[in-house]
Coordinates of C-alpha atoms and ligand atoms in Angstrom, one line a residue:
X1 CA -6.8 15.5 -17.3
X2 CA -7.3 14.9 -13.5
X3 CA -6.0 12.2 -11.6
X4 CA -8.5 9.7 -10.7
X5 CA -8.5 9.2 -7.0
X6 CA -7.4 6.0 -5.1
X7 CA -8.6 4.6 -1.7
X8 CA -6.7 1.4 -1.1
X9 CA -7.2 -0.5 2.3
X10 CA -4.2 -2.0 3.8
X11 CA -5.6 -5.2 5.9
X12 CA -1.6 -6.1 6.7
X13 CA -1.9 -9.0 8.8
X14 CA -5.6 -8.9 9.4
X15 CA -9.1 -10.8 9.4
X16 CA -9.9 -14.6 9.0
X17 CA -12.2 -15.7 5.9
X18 CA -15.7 -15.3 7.9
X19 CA -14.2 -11.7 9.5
X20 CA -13.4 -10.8 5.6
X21 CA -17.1 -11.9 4.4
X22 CA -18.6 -9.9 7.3
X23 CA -17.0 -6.7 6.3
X24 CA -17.3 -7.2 2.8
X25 CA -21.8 -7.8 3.4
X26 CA -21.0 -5.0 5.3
X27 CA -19.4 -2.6 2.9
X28 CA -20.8 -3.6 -0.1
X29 CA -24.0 -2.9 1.6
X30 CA -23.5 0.9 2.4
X31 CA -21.3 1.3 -0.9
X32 CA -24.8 -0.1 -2.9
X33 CA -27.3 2.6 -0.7
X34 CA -24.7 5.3 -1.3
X35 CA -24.9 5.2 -4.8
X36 CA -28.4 4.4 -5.0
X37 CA -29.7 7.7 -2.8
X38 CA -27.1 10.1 -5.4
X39 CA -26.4 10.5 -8.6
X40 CA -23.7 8.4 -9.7
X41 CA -20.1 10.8 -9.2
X42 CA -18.6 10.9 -12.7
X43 CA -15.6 11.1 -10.8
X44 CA -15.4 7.2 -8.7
X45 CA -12.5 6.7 -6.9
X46 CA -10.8 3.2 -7.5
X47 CA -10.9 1.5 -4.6
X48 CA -8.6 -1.6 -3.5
X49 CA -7.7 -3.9 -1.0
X50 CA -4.4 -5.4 0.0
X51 CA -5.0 -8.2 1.4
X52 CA -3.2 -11.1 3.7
X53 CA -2.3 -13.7 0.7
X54 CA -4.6 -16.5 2.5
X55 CA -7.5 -14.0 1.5
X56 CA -7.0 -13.4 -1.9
X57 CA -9.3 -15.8 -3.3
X58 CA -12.0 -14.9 -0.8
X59 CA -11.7 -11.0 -2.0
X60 CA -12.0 -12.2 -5.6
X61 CA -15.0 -13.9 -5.0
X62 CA -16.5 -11.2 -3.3
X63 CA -15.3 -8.2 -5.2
X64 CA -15.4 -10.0 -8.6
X65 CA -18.7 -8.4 -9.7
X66 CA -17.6 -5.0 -9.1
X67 CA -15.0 -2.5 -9.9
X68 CA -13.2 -3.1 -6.9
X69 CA -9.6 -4.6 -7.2
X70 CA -7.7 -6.9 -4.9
X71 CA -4.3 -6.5 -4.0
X72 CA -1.4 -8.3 -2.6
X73 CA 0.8 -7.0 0.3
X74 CA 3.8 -8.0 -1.0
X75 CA 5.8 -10.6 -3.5
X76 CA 9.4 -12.0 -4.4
X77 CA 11.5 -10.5 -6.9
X78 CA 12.2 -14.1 -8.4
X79 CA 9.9 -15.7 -11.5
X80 CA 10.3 -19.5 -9.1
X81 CA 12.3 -21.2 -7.1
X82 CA 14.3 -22.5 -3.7
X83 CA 12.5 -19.3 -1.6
X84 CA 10.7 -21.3 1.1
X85 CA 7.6 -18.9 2.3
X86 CA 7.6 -16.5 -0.3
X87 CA 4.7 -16.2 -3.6
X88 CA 5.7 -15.2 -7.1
X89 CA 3.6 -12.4 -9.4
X90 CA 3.0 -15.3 -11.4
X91 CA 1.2 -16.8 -9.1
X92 CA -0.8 -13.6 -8.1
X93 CA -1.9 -13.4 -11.5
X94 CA -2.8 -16.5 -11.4
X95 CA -5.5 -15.7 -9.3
X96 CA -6.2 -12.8 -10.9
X97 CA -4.4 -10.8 -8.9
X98 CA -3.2 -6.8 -10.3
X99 CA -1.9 -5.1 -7.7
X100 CA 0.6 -5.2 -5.5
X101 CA 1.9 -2.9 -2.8
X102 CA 5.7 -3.0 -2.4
X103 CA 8.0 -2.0 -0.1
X104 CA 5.9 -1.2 3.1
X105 CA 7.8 0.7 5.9
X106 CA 6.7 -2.3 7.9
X107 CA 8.3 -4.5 5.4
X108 CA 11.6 -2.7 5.6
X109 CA 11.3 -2.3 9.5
X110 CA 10.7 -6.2 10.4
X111 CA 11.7 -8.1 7.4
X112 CA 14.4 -6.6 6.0
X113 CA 13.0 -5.2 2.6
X114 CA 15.5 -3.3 1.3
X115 CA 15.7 -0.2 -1.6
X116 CA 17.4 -2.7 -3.4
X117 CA 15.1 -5.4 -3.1
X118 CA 11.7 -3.0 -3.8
X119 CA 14.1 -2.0 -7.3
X120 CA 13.8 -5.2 -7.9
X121 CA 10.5 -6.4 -7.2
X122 CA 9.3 -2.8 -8.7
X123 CA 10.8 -4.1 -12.4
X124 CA 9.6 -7.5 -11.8
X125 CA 5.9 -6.2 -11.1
X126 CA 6.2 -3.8 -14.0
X127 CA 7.7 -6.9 -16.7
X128 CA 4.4 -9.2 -15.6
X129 CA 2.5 -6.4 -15.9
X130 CA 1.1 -6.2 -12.2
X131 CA 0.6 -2.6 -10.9
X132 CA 2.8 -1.4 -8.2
X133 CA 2.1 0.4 -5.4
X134 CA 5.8 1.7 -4.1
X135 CA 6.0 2.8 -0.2
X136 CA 8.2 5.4 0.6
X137 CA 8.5 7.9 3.8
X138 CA 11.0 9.2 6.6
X139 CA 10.9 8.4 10.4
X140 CA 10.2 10.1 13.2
X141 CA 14.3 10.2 14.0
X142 CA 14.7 11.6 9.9
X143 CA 12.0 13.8 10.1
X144 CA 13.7 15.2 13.3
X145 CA 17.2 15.9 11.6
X146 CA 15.2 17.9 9.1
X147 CA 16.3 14.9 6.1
X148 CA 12.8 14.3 5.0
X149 CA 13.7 15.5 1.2
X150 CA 16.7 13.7 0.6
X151 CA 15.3 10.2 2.7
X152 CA 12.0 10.4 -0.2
X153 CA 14.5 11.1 -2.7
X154 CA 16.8 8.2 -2.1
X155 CA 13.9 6.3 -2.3
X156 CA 12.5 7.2 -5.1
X157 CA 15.1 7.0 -7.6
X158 CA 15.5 3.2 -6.0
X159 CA 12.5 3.0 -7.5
X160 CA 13.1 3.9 -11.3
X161 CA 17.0 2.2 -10.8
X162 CA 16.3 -0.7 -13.2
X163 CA 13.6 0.5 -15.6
X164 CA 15.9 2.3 -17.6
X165 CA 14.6 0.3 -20.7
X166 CA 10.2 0.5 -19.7
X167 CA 8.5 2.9 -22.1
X168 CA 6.4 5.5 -20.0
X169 CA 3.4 3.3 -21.1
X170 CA 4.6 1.0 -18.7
X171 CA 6.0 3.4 -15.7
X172 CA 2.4 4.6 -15.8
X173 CA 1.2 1.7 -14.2
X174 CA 3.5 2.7 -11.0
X175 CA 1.6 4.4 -7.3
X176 CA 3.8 5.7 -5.0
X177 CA 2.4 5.8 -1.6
X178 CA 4.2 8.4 0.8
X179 CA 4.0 6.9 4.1
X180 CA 5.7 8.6 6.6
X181 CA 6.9 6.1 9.4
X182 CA 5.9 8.2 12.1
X183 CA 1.7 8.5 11.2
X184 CA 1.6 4.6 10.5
X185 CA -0.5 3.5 13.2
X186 CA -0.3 6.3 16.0
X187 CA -3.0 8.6 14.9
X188 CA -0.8 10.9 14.3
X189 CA -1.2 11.8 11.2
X190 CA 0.9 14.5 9.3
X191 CA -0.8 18.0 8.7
X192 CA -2.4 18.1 5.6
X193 CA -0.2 21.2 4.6
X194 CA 3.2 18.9 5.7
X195 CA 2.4 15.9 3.4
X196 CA 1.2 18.2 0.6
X197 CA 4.8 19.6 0.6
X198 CA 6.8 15.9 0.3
X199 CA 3.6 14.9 -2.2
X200 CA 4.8 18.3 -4.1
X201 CA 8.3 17.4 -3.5
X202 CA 8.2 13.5 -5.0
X203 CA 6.0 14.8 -8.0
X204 CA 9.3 17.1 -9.1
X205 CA 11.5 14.5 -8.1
X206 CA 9.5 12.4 -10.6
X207 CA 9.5 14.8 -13.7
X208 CA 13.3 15.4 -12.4
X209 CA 14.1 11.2 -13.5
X210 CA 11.3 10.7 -15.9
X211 CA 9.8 13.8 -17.1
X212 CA 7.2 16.5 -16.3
X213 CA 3.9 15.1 -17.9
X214 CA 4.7 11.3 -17.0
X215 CA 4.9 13.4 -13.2
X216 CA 1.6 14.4 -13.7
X217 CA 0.0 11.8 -14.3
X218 CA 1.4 9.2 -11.2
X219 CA -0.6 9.1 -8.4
X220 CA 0.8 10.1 -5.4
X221 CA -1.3 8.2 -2.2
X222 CA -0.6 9.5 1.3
X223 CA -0.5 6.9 4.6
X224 CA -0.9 7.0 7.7
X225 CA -3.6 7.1 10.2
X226 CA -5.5 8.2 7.7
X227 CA -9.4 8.6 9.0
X228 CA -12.7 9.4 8.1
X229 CA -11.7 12.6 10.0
X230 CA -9.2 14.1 8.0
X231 CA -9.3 11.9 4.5
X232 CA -11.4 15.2 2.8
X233 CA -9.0 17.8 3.9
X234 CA -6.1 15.6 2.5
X235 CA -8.2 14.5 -0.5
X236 CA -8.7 18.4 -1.2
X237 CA -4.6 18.9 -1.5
X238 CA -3.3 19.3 -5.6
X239 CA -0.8 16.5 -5.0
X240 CA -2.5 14.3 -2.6
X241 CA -4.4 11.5 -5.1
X242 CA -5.6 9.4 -2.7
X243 CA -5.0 7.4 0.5
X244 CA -3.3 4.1 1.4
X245 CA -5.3 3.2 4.9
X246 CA -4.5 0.2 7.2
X247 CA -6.2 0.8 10.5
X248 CA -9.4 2.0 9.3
X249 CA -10.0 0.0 6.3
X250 CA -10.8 -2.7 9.1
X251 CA -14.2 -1.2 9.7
X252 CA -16.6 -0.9 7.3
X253 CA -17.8 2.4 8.5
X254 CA -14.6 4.1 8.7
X255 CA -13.6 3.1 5.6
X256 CA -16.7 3.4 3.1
X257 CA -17.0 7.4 4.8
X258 CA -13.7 7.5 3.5
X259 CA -14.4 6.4 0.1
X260 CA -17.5 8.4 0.0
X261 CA -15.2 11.5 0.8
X262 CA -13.1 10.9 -2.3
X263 CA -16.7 11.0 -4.7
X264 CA -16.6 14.4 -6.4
X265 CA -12.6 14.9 -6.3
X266 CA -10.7 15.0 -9.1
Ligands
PGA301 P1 -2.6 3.3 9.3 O1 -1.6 2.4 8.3 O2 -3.6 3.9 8.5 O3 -3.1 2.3 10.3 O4 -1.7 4.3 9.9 C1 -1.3 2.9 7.0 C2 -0.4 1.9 6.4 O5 0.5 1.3 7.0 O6 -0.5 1.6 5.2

């Protein structure tokens, strides 16, 4: 059985309530006359959102009636307490709230997110049952020394660290997004070929922990300056399931070319 493709927008510290409304009259617009002029894809992506927390409620409201989810950008590892500035997953699923992305390179470059800490908040997601969506990816300096493989790989089995106990029903619900530092907002994106190889690479890493068919079924997203210009060619890669974009998931136009690119793939 395929994988079903993602498209997930990363808004990271983006948009007031009225920008967010504009875009979404906007998208949901072209999304409604795409599917109206052809015949419905038996093969959707899912599409998300991650959203600033102050938005949440807005993308609820305006996504409630369709398939489309809402994420958060981030969350603390910790059920409540004394952690002034920081939200819970309870609280996220108080507002209905599913998904999560954790442990964005940005994260772990200016707020010191740690492996540790995405460990952490990785088993707290999974025990509230929100779906995680795990960042991972070298920088430019790693890439350089040729430590790509073993940088992913460190990350990775930070990751899986404390599920030793989840049933694979449960590990299911885990997206890694590979996200290498270097493409994150410079338009330079990897070559498709170069990120299909670390997808390839994290998928046997994965059956390597967990095991081969649980490996086969986690998506694998890739990051980073992702575009309407080279989002098919990735899409067309056996490991690549999808795309985690920030910059153009700002602009409706970018970003629902982007999701119309992903109708058809498996
Ligand atoms: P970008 O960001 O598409 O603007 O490079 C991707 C991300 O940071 O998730």
């Amino acid at each position: 059985m395929g994988r079903r493709k993602i498209l997930a927008g990363n808004w990271k510290m983006n948009k007031t309530r009225s920008e967010a409304n504009e875009f979404f009259d906007l998208f949901l617009q072209k999304l409604k006359d795409h599917e109206e002029g052809t015949s419905m894809s038996p093969h959707r992506p899912e599409v998300l959102f991650a959203m600033p927390y102050t938005l949440l409620s807005t993308g609820q409201t305006r996504l409630g009636q369709t398939d489309i989810h809402v994420a958060a950008q981030n969350f603390h590892w910790a059920d409540s307490g004394a952690y002034t500035g920081e939200v819970s997953a309870l609280m996220l699923l108080d507002l209905g709230i599913k998904y999560t992305l954790i442990g964005h390179s940005e994260r772990r470059q200016f707020f010191g997110e740690s492996d540790e800490s995405v460990a952490k908040k990785v088993r707290q997601a999974l025990k509230n049952g929100l779906y995680p969506i795990v960042c991972v990816g070298e920088t430019l300096e790693q890439r350089e020394k040729g430590v790509t493989e073993s940088v992913v790989k460190n990350q990775i089995q930070f990751i899986y660290k404390d599920l030793g106990e989840m049933n694979k029903e449960m590990l299911e619900k885990i997206v890694i997004a590979y996200e290498p530092v270097w493409a994150i907002g410079t338009g330079k994106a990897s070559s498709s070929s170069d990120a299909q190889a670390v997808h390839h690479f994290i998928r046997l890493e994965l059956s390597r922990i967990v095991q081969k068919d649980y490996a086969e079924k986690i998506r694998i997203l890739y990051g980073g300056s992702a575009s309407p210009k080279n989002i098919e060619e990735l899409l067309r890669c056996p490991d690549i399931d999808g795309g985690l974009v920030g910059g153009a998931s700002l602009n409706p136009d970018d970003f629902s070319k982007m999701v119309f690119a992903a109708y058809g793939h498996r």
